[in-house]
PDB file of C-alpha atoms in Angstrom:
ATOM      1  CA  UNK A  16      77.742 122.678   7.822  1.00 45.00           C
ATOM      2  CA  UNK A  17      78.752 119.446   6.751  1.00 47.00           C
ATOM      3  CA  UNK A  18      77.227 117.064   4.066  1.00 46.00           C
ATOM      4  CA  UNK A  19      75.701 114.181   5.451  1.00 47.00           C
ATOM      5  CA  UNK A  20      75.093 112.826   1.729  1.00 47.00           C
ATOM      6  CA  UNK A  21      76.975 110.092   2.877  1.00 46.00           C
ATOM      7  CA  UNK A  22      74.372 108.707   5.725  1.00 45.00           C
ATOM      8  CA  UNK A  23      71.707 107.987   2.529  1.00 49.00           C
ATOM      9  CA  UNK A  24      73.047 104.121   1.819  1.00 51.00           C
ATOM     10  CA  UNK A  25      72.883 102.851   5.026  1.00 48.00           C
ATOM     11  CA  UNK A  26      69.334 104.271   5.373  1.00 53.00           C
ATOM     12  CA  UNK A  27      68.346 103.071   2.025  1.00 62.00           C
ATOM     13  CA  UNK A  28      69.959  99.851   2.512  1.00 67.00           C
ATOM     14  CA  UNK A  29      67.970  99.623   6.204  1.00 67.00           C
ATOM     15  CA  UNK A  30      64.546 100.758   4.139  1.00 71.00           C
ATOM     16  CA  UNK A  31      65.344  98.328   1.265  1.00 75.00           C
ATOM     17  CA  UNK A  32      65.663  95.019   3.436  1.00 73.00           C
ATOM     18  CA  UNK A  33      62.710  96.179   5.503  1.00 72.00           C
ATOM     19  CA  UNK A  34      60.256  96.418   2.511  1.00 77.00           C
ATOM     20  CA  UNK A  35      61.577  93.328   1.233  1.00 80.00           C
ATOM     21  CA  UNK A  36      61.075  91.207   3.994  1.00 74.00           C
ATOM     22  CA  UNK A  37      57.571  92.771   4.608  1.00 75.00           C
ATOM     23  CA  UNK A  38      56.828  91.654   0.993  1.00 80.00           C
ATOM     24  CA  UNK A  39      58.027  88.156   1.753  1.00 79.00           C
ATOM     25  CA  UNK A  40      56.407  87.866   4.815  1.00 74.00           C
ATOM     26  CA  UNK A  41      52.890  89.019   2.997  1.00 77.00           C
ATOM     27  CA  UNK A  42      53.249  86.267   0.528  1.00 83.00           C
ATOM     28  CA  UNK A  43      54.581  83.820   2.544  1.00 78.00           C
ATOM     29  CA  UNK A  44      51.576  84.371   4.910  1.00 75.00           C
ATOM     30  CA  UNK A  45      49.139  84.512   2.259  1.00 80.00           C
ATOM     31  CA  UNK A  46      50.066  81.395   0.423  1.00 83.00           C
ATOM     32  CA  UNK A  47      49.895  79.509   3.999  1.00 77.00           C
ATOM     33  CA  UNK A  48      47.055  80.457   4.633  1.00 77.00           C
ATOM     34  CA  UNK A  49      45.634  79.180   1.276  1.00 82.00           C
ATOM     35  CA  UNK A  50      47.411  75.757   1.760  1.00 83.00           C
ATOM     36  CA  UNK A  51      46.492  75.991   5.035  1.00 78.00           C
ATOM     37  CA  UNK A  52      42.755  76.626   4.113  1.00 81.00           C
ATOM     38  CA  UNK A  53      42.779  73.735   1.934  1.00 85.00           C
ATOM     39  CA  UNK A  54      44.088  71.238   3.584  1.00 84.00           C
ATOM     40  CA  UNK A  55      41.687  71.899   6.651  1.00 82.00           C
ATOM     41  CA  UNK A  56      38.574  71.731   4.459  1.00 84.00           C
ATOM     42  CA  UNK A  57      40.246  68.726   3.001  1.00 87.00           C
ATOM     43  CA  UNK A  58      40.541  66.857   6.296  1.00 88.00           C
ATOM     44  CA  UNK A  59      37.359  68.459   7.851  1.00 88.00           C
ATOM     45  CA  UNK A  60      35.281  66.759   4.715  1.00 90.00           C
ATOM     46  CA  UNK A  61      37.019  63.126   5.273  1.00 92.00           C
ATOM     47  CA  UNK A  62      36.607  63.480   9.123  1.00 91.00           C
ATOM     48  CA  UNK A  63      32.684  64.677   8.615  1.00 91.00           C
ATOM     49  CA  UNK A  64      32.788  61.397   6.314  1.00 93.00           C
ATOM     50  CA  UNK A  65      34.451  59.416   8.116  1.00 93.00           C
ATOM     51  CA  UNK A  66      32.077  60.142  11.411  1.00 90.00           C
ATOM     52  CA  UNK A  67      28.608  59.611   8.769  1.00 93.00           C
ATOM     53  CA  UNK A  68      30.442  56.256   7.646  1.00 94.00           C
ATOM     54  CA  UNK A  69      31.135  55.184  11.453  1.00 93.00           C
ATOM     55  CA  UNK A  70      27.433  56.235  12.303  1.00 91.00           C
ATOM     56  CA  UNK A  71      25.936  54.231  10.079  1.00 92.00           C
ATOM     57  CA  UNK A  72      28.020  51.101  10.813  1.00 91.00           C
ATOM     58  CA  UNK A  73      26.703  51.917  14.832  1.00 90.00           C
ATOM     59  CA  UNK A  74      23.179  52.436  13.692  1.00 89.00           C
ATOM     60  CA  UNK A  75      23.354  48.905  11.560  1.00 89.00           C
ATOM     61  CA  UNK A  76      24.014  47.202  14.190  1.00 86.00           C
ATOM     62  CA  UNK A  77      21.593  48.490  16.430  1.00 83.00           C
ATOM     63  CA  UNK A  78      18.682  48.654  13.814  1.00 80.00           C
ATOM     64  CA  UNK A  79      19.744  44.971  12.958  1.00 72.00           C
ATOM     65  CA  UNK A  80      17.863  43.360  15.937  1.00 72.00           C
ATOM     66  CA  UNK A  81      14.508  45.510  14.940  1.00 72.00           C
ATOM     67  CA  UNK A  82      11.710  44.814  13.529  1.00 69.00           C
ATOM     68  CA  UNK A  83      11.262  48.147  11.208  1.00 68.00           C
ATOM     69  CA  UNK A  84       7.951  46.747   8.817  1.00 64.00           C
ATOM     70  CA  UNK A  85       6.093  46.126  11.905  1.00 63.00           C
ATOM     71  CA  UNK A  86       6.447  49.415  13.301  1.00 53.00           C
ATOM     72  CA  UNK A  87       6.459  50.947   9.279  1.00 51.00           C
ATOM     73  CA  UNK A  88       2.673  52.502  10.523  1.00 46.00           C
ATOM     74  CA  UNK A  89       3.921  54.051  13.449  1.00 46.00           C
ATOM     75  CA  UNK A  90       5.161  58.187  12.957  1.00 41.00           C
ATOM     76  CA  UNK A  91       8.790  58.409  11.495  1.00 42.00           C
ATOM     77  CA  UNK A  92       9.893  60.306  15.299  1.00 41.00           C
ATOM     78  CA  UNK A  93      12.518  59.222  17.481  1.00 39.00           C
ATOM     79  CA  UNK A  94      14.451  56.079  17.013  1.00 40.00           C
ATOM     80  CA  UNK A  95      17.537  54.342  18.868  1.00 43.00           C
ATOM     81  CA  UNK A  96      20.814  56.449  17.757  1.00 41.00           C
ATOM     82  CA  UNK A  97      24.168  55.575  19.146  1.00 43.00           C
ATOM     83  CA  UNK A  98      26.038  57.737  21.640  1.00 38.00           C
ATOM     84  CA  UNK A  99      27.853  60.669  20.104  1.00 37.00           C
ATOM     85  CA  UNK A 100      28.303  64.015  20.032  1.00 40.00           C
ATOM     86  CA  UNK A 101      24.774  66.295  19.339  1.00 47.00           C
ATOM     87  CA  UNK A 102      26.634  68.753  17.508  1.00 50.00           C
ATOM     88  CA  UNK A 103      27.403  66.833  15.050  1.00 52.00           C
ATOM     89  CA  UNK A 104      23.813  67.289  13.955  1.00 75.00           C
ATOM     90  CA  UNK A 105      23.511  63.512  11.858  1.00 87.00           C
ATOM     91  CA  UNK A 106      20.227  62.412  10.990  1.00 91.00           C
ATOM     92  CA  UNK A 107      18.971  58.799   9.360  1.00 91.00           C
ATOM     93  CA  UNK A 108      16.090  57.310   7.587  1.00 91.00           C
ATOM     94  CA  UNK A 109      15.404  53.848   6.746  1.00 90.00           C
ATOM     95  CA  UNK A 110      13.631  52.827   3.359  1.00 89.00           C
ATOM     96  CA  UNK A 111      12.419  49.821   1.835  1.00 85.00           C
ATOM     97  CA  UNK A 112      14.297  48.412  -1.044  1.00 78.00           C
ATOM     98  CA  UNK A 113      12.635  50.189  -4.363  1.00 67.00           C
ATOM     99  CA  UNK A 114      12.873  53.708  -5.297  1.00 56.00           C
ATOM    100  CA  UNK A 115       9.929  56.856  -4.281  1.00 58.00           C
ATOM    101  CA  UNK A 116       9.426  55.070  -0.851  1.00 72.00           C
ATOM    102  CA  UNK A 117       8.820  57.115   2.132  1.00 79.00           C
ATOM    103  CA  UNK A 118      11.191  56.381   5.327  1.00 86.00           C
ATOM    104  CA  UNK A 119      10.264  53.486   7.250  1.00 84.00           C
ATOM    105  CA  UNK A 120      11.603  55.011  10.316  1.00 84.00           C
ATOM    106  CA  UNK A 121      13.810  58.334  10.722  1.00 85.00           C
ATOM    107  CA  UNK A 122      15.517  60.222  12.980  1.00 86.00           C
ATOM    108  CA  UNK A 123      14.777  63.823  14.674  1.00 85.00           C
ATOM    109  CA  UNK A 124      15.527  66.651  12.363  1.00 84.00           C
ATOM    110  CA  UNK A 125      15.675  64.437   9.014  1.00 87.00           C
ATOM    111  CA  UNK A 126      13.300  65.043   6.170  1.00 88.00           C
ATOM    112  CA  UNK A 127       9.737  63.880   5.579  1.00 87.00           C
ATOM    113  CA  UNK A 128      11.058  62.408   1.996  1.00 88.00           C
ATOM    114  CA  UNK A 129      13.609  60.396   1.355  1.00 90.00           C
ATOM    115  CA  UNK A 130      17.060  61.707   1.237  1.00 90.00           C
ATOM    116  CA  UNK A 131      17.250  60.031  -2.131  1.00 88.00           C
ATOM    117  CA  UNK A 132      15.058  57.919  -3.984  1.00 82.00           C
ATOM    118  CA  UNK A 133      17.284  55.238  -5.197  1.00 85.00           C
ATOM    119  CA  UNK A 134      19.937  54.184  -2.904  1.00 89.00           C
ATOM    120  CA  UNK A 135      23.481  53.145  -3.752  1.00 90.00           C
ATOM    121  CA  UNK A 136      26.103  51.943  -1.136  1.00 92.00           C
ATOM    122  CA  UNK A 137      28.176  54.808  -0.349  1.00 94.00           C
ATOM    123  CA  UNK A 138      28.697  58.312  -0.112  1.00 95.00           C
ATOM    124  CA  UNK A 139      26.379  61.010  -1.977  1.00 93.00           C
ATOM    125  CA  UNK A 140      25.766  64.467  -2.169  1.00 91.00           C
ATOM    126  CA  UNK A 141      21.372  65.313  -2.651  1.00 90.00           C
ATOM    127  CA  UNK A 142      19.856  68.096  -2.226  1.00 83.00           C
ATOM    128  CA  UNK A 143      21.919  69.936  -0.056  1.00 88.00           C
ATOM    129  CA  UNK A 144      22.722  66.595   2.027  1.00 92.00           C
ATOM    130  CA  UNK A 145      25.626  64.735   2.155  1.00 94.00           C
ATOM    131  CA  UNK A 146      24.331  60.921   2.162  1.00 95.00           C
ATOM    132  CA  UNK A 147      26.135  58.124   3.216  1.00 96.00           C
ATOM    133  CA  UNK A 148      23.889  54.771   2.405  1.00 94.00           C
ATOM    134  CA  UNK A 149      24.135  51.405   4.243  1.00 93.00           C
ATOM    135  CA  UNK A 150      22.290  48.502   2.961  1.00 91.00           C
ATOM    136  CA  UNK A 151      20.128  46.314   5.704  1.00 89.00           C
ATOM    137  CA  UNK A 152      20.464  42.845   4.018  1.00 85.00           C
ATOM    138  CA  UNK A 153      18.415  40.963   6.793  1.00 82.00           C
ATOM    139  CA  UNK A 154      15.547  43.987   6.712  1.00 82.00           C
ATOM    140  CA  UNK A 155      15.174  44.525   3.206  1.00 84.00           C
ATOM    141  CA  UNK A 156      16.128  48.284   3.396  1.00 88.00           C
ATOM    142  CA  UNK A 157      18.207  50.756   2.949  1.00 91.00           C
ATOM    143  CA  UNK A 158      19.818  52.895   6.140  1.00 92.00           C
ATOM    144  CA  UNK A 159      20.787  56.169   4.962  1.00 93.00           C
ATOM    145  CA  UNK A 160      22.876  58.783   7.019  1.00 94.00           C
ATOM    146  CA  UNK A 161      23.321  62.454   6.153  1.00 93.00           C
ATOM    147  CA  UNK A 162      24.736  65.685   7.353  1.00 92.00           C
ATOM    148  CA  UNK A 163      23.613  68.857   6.253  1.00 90.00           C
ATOM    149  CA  UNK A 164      26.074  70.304   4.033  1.00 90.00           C
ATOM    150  CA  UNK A 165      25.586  73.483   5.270  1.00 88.00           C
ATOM    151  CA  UNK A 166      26.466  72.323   8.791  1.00 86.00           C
ATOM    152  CA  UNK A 167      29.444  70.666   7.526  1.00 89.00           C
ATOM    153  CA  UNK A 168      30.542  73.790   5.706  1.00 87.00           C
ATOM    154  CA  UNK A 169      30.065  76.182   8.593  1.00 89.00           C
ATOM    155  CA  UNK A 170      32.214  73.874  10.367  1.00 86.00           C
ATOM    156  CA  UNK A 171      35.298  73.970   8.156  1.00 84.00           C
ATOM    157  CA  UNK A 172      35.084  77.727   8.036  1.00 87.00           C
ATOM    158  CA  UNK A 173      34.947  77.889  12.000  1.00 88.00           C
ATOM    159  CA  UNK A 174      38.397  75.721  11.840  1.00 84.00           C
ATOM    160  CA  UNK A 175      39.856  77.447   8.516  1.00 83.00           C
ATOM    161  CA  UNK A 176      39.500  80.458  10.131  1.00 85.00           C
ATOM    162  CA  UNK A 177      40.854  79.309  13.412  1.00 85.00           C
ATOM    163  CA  UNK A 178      44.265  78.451  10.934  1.00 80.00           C
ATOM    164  CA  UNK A 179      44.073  81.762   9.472  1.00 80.00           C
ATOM    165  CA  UNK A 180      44.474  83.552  12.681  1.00 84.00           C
ATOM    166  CA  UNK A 181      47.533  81.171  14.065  1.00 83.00           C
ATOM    167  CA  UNK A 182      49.103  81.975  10.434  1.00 78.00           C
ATOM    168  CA  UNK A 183      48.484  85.180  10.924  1.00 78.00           C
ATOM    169  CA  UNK A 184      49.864  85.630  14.491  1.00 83.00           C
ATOM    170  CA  UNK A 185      52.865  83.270  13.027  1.00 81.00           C
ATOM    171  CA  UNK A 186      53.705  85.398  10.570  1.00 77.00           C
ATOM    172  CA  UNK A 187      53.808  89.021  12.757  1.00 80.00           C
ATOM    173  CA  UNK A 188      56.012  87.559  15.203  1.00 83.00           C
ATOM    174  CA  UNK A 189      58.316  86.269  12.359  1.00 78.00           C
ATOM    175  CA  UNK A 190      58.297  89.873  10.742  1.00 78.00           C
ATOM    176  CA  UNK A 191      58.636  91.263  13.940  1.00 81.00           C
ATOM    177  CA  UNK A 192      62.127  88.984  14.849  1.00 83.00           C
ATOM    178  CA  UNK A 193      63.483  89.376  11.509  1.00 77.00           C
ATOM    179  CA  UNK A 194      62.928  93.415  11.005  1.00 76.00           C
ATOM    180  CA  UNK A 195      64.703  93.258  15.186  1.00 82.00           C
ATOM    181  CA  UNK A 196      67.570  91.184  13.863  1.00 79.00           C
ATOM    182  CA  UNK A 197      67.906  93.383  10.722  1.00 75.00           C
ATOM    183  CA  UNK A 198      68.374  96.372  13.026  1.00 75.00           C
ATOM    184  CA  UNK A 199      71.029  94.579  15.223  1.00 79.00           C
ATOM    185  CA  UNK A 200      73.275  93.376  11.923  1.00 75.00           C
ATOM    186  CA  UNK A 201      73.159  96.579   9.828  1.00 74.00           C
ATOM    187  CA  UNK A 202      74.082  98.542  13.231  1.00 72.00           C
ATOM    188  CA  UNK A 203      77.672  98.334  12.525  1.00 74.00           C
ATOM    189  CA  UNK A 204      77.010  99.961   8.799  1.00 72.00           C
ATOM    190  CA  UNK A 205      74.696 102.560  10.129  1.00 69.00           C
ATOM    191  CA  UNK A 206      77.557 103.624  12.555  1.00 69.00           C
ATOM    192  CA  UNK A 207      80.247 103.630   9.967  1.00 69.00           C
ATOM    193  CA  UNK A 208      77.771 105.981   7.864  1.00 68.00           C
ATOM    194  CA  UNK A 209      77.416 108.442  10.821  1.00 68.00           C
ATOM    195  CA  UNK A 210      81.199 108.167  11.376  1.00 67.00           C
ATOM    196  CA  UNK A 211      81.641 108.986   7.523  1.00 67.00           C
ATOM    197  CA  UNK A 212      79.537 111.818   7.735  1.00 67.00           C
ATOM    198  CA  UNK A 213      81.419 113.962  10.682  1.00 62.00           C
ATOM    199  CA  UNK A 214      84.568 112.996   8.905  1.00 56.00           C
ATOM    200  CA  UNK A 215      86.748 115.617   6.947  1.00 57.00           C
ATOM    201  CA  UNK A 216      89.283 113.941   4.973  1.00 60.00           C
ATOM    202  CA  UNK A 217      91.725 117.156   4.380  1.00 58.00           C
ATOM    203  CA  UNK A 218      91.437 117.990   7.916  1.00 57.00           C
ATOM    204  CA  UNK A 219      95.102 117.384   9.756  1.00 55.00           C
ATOM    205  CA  UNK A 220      95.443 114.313  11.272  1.00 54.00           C
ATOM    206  CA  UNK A 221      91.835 112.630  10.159  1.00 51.00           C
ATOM    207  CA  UNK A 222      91.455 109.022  10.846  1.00 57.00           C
ATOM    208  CA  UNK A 223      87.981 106.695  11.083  1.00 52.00           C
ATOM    209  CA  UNK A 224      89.926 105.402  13.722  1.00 54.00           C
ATOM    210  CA  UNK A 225      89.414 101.118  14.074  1.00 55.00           C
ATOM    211  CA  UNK A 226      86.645  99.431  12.319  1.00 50.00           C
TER     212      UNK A 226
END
């Protein structure tokens, strides 16, 4: 029987480039999909912000031409809102100038209280709310838009994990091509490996023949 000590290398070799690129293809794949996780919850917070910051701007307009202290006695229910998407899930309030008001007028779905009891231009994040406040120079008030922050966050982990799964899918087919193409350049090695095992260099006229 005839050794076939010789067929080992190309094997190992074969094995060897295989594990490796299955290790670089794991870390690859996990550090995109930690970029990738970041930067979507990075531009899924300034989007969310940037539709609060719009909304407002909309509603400012449109509360501009009301009269909010004459209807202050009426329930805090429905109120104009601009056109836009329902699941976005925005609500408002309106309050007076002057800090532990209740609203003047509010939107479906927003608190009895005020979101926060002192106002400041801007973005802010209360209670579990992320506030963005407008002040109403001609009405005396304060309009103050929020999002839930728990809405917001279950929306960046519905698109995170929408990233995760192309990354994922990304990185199989890669592994997939490169462990093919790995077979098809060390074919010529494994050959010359199964050509060095049948060969008997003492035997009469042995060649490998052309390479």
């Amino acid at each position: 029987m005839k050794p076939d000590h010789h067929q080992a290398p190309a094997t190992s070799i074969s094995r060897r480039v295989s594990n490796t690129l299955l290790a670089w293809a794991l870390l690859w794949g996990m550090a995109l999909a930690l970029g990738g996780t970041w930067a979507v919850r990075h531009e899924m917070s300034e989007m969310q912000d940037d539709t609060l910051r719009s909304t407002a701007e909309a509603l400012a307009a449109t509360l501009g031409t009301v009269d909010l202290h004459a209807q202050a006695g009426q329930p805090t229910t429905a109120a104009p809102l601009p056109e836009g998407d329902p699941d976005q899930r925005v609500v408002w309030q309106v309050l007076t100038q002057g800090s532990g008001v209740m609203p003047l007028r509010a939107s479906r779905g927003a608190p009895v209280g005020p979101l926060t009891p002192t106002p400041a231009a801007g973005f802010a994040t209360v209670q579990g709310w992320r506030v963005y406040a407008e002040p109403l120079p001609q009405q005396a008030a304060w309009l103050l838009v929020a999002q839930s922050r728990g809405e917001r966050a279950e929306a960046q982990r519905e698109v995170a994990a929408a990233v995760l799964l192309v990354t994922a899918v990304m990185a199989l087919a890669s592994l997939v091509w490169l462990r093919w193409r790995m077979r098809i350049e060390l074919a010529p090695l494994e050959q010359l490996s199964q050509r060095l095992a049948g060969h008997d260099p003492l035997a009469a006229g042995a060649t490998l023949g052309p390479a």
